[in-house]
PDB file of C-alpha atoms in Angstrom:
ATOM      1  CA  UNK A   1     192.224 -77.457  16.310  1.00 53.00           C
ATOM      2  CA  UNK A   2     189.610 -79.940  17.892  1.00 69.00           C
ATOM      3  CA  UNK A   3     185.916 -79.825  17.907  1.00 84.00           C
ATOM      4  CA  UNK A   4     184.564 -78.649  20.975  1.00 89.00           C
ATOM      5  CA  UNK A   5     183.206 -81.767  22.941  1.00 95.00           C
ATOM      6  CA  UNK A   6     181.217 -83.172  26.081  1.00 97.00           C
ATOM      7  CA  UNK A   7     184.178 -84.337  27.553  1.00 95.00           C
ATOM      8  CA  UNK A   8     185.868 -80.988  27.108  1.00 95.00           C
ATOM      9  CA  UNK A   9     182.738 -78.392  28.380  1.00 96.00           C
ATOM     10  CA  UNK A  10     182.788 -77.327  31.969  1.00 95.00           C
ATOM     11  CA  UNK A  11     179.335 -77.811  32.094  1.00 96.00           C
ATOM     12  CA  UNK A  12     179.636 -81.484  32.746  1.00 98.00           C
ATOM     13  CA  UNK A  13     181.176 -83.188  35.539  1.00 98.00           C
ATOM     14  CA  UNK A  14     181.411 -86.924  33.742  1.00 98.00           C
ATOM     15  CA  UNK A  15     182.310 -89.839  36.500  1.00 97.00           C
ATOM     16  CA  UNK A  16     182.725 -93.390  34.416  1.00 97.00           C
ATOM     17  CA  UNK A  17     181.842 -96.604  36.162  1.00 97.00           C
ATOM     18  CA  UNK A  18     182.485 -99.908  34.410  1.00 96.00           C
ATOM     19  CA  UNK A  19     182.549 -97.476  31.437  1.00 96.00           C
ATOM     20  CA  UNK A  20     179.860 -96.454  31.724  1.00 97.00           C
ATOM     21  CA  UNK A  21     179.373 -92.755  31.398  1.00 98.00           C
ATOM     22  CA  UNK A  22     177.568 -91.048  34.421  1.00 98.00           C
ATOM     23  CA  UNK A  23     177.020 -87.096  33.102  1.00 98.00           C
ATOM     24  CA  UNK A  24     175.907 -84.404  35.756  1.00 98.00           C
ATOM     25  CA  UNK A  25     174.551 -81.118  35.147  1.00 98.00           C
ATOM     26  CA  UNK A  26     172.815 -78.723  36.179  1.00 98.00           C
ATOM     27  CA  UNK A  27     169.774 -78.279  34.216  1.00 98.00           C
ATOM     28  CA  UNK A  28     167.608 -80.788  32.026  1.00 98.00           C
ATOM     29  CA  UNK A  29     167.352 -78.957  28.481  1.00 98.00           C
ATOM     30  CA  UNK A  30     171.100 -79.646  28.813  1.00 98.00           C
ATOM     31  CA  UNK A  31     170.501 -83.709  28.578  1.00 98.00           C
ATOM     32  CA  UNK A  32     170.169 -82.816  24.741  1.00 98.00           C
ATOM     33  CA  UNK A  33     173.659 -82.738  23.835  1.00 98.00           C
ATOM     34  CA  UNK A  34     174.847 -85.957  25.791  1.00 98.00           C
ATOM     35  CA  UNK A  35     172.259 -87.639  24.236  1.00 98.00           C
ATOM     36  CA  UNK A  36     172.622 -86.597  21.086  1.00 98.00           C
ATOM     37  CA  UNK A  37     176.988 -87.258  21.440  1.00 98.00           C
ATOM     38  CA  UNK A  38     176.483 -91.024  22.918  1.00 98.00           C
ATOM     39  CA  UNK A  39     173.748 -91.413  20.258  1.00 98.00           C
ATOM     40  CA  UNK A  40     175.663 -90.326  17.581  1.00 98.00           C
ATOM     41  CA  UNK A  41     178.696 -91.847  18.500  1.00 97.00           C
ATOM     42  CA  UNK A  42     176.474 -95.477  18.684  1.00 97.00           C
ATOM     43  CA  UNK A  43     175.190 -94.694  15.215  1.00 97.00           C
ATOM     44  CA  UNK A  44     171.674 -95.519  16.245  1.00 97.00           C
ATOM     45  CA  UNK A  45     168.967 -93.990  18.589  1.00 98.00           C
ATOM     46  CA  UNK A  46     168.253 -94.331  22.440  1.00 98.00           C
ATOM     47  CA  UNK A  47     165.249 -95.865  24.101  1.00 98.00           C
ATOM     48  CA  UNK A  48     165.074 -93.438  27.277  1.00 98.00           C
ATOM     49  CA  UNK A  49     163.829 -93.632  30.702  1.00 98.00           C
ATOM     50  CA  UNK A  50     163.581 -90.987  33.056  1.00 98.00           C
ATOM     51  CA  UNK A  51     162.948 -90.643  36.777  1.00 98.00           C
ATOM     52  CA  UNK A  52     161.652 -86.855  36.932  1.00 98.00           C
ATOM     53  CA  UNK A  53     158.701 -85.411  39.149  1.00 97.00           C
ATOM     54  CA  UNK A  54     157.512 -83.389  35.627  1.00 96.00           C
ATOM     55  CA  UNK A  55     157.159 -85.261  32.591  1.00 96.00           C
ATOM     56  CA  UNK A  56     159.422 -82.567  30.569  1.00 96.00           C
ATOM     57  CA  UNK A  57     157.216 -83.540  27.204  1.00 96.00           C
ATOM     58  CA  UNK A  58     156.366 -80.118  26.208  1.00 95.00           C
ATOM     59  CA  UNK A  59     156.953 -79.785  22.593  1.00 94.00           C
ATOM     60  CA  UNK A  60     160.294 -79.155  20.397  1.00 95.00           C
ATOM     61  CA  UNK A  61     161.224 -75.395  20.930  1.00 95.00           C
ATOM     62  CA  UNK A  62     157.581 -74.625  22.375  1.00 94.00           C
ATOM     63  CA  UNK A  63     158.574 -71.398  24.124  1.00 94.00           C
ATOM     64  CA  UNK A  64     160.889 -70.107  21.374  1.00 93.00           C
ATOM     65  CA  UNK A  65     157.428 -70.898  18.816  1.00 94.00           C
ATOM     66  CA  UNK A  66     154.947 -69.298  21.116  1.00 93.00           C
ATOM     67  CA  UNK A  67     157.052 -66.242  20.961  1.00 93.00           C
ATOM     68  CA  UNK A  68     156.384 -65.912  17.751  1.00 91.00           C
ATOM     69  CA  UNK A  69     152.839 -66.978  18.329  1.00 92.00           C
ATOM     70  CA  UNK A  70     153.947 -70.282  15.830  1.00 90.00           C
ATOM     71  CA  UNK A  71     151.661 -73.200  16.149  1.00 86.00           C
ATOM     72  CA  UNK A  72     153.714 -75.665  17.128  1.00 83.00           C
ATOM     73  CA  UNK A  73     154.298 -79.574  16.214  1.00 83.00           C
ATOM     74  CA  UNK A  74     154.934 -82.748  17.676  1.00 82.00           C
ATOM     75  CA  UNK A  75     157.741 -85.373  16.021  1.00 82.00           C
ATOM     76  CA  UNK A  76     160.173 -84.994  12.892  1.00 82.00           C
ATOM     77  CA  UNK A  77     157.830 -82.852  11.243  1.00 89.00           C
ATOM     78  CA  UNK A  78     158.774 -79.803  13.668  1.00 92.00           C
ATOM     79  CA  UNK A  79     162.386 -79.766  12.045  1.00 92.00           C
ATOM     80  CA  UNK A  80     160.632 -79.277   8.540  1.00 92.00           C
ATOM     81  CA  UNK A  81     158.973 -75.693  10.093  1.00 93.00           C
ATOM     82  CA  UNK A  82     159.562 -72.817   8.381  1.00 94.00           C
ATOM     83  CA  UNK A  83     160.635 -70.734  11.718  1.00 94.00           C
ATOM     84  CA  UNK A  84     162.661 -74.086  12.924  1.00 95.00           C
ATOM     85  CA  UNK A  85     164.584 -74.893  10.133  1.00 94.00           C
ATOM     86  CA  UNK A  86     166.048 -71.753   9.685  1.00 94.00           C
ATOM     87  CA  UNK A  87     167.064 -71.826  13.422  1.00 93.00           C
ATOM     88  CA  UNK A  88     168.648 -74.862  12.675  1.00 95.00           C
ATOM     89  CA  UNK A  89     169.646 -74.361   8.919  1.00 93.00           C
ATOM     90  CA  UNK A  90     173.770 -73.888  10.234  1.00 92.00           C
ATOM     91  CA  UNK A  91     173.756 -76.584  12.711  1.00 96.00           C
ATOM     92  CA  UNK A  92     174.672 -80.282  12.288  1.00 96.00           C
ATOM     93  CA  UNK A  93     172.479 -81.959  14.315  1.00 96.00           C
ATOM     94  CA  UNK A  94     172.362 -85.575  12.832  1.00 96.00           C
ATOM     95  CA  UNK A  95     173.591 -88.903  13.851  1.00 96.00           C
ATOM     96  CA  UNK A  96     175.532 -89.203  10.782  1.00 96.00           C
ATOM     97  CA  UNK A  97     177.125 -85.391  10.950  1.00 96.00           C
ATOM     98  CA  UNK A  98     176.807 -84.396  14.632  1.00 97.00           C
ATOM     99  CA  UNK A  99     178.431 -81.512  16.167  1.00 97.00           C
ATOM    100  CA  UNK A 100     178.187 -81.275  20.098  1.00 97.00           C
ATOM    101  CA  UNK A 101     178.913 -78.067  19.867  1.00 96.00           C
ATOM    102  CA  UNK A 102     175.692 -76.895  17.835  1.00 97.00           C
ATOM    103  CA  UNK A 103     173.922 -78.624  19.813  1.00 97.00           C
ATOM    104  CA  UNK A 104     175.236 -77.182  22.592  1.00 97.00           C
ATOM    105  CA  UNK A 105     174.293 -73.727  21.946  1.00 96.00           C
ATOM    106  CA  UNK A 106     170.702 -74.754  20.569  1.00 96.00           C
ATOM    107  CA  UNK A 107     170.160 -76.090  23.649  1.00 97.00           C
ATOM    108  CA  UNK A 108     171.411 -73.004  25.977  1.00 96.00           C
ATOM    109  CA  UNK A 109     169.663 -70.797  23.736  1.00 96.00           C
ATOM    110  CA  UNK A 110     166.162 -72.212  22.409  1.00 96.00           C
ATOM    111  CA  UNK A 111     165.444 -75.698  24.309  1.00 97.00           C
ATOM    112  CA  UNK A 112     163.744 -75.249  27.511  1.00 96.00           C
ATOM    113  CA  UNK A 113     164.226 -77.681  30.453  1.00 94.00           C
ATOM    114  CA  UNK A 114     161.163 -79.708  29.547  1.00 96.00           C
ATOM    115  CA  UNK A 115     161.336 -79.874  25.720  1.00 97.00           C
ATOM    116  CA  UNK A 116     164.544 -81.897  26.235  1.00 98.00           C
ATOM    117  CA  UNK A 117     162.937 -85.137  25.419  1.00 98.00           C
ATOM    118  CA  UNK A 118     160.876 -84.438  22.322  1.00 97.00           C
ATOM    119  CA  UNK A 119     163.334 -82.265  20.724  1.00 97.00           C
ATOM    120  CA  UNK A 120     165.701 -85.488  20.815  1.00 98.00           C
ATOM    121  CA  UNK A 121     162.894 -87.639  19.960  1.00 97.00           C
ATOM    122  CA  UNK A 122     162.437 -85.300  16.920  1.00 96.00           C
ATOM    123  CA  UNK A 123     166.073 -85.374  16.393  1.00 97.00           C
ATOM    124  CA  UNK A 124     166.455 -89.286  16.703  1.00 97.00           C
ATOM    125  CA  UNK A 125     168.573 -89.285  19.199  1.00 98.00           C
ATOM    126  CA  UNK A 126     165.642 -91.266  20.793  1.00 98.00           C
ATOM    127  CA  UNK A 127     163.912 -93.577  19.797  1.00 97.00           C
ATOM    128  CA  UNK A 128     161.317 -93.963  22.437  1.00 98.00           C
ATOM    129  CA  UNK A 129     161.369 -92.646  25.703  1.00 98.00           C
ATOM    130  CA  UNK A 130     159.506 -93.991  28.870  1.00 97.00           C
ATOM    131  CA  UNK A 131     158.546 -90.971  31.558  1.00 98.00           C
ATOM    132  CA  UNK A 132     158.264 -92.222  35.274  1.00 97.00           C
ATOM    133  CA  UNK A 133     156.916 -89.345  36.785  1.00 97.00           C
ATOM    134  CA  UNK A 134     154.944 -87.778  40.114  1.00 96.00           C
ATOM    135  CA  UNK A 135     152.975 -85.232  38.463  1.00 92.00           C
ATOM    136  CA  UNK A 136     149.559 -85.888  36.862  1.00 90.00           C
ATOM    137  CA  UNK A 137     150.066 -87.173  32.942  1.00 92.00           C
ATOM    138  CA  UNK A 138     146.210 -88.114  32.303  1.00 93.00           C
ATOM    139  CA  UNK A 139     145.991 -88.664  28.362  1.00 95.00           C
ATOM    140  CA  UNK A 140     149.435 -87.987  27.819  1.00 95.00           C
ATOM    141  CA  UNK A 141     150.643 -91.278  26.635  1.00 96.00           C
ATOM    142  CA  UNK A 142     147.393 -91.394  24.146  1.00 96.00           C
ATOM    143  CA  UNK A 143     148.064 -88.125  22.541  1.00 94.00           C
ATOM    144  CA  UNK A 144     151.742 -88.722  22.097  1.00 94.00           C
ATOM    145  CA  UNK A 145     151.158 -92.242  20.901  1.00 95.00           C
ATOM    146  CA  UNK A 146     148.319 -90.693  18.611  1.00 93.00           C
ATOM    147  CA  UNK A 147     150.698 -88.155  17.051  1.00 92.00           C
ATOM    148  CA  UNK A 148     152.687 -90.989  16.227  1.00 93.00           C
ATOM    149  CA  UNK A 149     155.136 -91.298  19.256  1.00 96.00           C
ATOM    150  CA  UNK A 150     156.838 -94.151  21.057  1.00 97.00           C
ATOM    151  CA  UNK A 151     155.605 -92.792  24.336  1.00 97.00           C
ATOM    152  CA  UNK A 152     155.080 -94.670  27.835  1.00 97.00           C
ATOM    153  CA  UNK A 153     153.995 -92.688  30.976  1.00 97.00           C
ATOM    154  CA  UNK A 154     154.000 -94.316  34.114  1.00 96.00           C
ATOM    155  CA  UNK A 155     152.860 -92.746  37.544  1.00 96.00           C
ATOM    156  CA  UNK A 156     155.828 -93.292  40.080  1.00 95.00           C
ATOM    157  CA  UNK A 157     153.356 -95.091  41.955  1.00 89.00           C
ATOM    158  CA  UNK A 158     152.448 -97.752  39.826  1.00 91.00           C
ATOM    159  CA  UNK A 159     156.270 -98.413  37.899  1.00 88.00           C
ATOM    160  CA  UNK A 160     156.997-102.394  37.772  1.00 86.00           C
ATOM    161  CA  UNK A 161     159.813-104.802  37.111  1.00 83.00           C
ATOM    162  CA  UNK A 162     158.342-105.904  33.675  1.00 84.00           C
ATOM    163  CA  UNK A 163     157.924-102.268  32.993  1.00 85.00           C
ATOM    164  CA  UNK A 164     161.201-101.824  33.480  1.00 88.00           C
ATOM    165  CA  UNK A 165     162.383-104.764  31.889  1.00 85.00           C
ATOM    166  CA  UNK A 166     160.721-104.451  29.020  1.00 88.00           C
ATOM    167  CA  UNK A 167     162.527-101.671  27.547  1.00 93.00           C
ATOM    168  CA  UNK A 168     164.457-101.912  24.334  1.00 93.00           C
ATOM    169  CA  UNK A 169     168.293-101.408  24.528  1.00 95.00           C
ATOM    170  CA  UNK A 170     170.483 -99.193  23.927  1.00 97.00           C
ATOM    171  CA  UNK A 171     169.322 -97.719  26.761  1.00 98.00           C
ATOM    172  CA  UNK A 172     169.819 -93.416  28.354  1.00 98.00           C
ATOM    173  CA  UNK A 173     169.098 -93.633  31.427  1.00 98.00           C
ATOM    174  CA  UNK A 174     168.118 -90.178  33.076  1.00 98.00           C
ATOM    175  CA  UNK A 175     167.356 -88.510  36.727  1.00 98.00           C
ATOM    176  CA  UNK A 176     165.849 -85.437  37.761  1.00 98.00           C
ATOM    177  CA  UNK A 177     167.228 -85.157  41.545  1.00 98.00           C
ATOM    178  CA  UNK A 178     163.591 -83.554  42.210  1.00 98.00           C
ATOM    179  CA  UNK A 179     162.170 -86.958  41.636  1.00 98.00           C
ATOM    180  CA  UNK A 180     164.193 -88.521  45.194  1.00 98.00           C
ATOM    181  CA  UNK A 181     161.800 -86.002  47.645  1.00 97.00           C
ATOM    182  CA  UNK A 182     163.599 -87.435  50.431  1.00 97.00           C
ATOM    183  CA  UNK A 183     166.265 -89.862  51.357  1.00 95.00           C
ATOM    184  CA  UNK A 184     163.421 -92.797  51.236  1.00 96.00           C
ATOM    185  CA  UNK A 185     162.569 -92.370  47.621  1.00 96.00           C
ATOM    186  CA  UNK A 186     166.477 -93.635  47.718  1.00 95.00           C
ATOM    187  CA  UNK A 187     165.833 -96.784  49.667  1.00 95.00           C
ATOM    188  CA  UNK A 188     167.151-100.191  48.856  1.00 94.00           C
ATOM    189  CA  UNK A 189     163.938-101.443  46.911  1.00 94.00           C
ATOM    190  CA  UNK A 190     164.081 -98.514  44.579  1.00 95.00           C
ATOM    191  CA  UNK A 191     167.702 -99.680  43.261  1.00 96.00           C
ATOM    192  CA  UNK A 192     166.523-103.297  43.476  1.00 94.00           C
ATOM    193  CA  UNK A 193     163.957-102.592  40.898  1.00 94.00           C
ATOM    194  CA  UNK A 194     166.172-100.565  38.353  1.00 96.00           C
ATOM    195  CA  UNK A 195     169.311-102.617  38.604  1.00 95.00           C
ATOM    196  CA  UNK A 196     168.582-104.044  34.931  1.00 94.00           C
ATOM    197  CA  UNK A 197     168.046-100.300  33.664  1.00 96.00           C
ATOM    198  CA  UNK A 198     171.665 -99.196  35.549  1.00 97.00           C
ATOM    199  CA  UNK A 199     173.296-102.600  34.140  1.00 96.00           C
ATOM    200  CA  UNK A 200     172.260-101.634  30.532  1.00 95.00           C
ATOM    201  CA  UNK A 201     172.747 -98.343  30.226  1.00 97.00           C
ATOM    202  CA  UNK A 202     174.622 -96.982  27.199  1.00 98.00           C
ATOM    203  CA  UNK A 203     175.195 -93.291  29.532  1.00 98.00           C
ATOM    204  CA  UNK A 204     173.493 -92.093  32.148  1.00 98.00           C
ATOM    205  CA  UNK A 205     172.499 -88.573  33.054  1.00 98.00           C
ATOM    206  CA  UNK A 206     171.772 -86.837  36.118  1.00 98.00           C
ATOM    207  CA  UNK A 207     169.961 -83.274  36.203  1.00 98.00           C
ATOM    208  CA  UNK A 208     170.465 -81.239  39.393  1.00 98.00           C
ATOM    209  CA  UNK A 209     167.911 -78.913  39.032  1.00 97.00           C
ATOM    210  CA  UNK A 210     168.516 -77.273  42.067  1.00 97.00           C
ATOM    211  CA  UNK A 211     165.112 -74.714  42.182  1.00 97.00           C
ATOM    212  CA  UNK A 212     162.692 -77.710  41.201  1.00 97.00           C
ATOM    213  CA  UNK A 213     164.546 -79.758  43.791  1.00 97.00           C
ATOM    214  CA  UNK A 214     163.782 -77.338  46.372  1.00 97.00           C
ATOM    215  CA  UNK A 215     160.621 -76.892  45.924  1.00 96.00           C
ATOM    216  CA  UNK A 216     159.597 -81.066  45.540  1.00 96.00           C
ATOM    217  CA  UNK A 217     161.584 -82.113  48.474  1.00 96.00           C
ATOM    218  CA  UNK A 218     159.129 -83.226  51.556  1.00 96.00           C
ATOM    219  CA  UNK A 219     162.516 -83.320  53.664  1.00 96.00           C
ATOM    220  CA  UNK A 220     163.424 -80.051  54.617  1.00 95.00           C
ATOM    221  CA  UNK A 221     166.933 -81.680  55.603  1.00 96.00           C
ATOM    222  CA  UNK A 222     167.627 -83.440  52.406  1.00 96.00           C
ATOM    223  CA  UNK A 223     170.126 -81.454  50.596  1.00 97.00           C
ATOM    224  CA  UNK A 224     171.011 -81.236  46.617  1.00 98.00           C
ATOM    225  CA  UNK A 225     174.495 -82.336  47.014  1.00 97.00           C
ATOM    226  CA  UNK A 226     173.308 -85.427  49.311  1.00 97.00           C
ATOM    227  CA  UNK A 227     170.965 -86.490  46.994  1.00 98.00           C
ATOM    228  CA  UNK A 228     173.444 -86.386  43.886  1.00 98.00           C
ATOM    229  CA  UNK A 229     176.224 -88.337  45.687  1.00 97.00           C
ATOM    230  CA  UNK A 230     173.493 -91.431  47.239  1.00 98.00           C
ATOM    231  CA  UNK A 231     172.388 -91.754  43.723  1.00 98.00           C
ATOM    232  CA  UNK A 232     175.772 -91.548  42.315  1.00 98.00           C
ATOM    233  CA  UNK A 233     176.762 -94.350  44.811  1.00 98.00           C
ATOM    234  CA  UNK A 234     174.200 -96.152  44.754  1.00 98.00           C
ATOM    235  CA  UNK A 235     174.656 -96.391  40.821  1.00 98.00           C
ATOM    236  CA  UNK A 236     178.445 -97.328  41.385  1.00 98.00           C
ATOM    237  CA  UNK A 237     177.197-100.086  43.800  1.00 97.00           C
ATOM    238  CA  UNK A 238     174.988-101.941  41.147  1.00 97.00           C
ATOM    239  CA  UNK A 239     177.766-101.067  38.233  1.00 97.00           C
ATOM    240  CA  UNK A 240     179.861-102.587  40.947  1.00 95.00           C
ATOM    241  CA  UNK A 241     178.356-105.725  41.996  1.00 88.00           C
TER     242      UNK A 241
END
């Protein structure tokens, strides 16, 4: 009998341009597992950059340690927790011995849509991650970077070509829809600037998040399912060109 994999969970609606792997889903804790199968299948971690209204850098299984009213940890060191490792004590969760599947029910179970991205920085499946965001981030880039993590923050406002061009390969690239607020945050320009990110992308992943879409959209017309299929075509054009 075969593993259980990303290509065979209804969860996922994959689409493949140019092959390269486009993954939709619902919601963002569940970017864990693709990254963890495309970096595990590379045999090396993924540089990320995500286009999310939140940051999603809350730490590795924050909600399931504050629970148990467990000081929590930033980086590696989180796996070596008491409370953690026994959580994880049955699961093969590295590059070398990776099972989707464990991963799969960590992250439905204990991984919160925004501890996503330190849980697979703490799991190498990343090796740095770059957070283009609309929310307020003041000091977040020094703390991470201060706890020893190769973090970038960059207001949505202020994101440049060499920002974007400066980023190590191989590269996830990642969406929250609630980022696009409207059908302009989609415009030509925005595409234009990330072409070199869509080009070099090892897998791509799209997060629906339909309640966090509703509530960040300045549209009132702008619907999930338009926003999902622009961006999806949009990506095809560039794969395409």
């Amino acid at each position: 009998m075969s593993e259980y994999s990303l290509e065979k969970s209804s969860l996922y609606n994959i689409r493949v341009v140019k092959d390269i792997p486009i993954v939709i889903f619902d919601e963002h804790n569940m970017a864990l597992p693709v990254w963890g199968t495309y970096s595990s299948r590379m045999g090396r971690s993924l540089n990320l950059v995500t286009f999310d209204t939140h940051t999603d850098t809350h730490p590795p299984f924050n909600a399931y340690l504050c629970e148990k009213n467990i000081t929590r940890e930033l980086g590696a060191s989180v796996l070596q927790m008491p409370t953690v490792k026994q959580l994880l004590q049955d699961c093969r969760i590295s590059l070398e011995d990776f099972s989707f599947e464990d991963i799969y029910k960590l992250s439905c179970s204990y991984v919160k849509n925004s501890e996503q991205i330190l849980t697979a920085y703490a799991m190498e499946y990343l090796e740095s991650y770059t957070v283009i965001h609309r929310d307020s981030a003041y000091g977040y880039e020094r703390d991470d970077r201060l706890n020893g993590l190769n973090a970038r923050y960059i207001c949505a406002g202020n994101v440049s070509n060499k920002d974007l061009e400066s980023v190590c390969m191989p590269v996830a690239l990642d969406f929250d829809l609630d980022y696009f607020r409207s059908e302009s945050d989609m415009d030509k320009e925005f595409f234009e600037k990330i072409k070199s990110l869509i080009k070099n992308a090892s897998v791509i992943t799209i997060a629906r998040e339909p309640r966090y879409f509703e509530s960040s959209k300045t549209d009132e017309s702008f619907y999930i399912d338009e926003a999902e299929e622009k961006l999806i075509s949009n990506i095809s054009n560039v794969l395409n060109e």
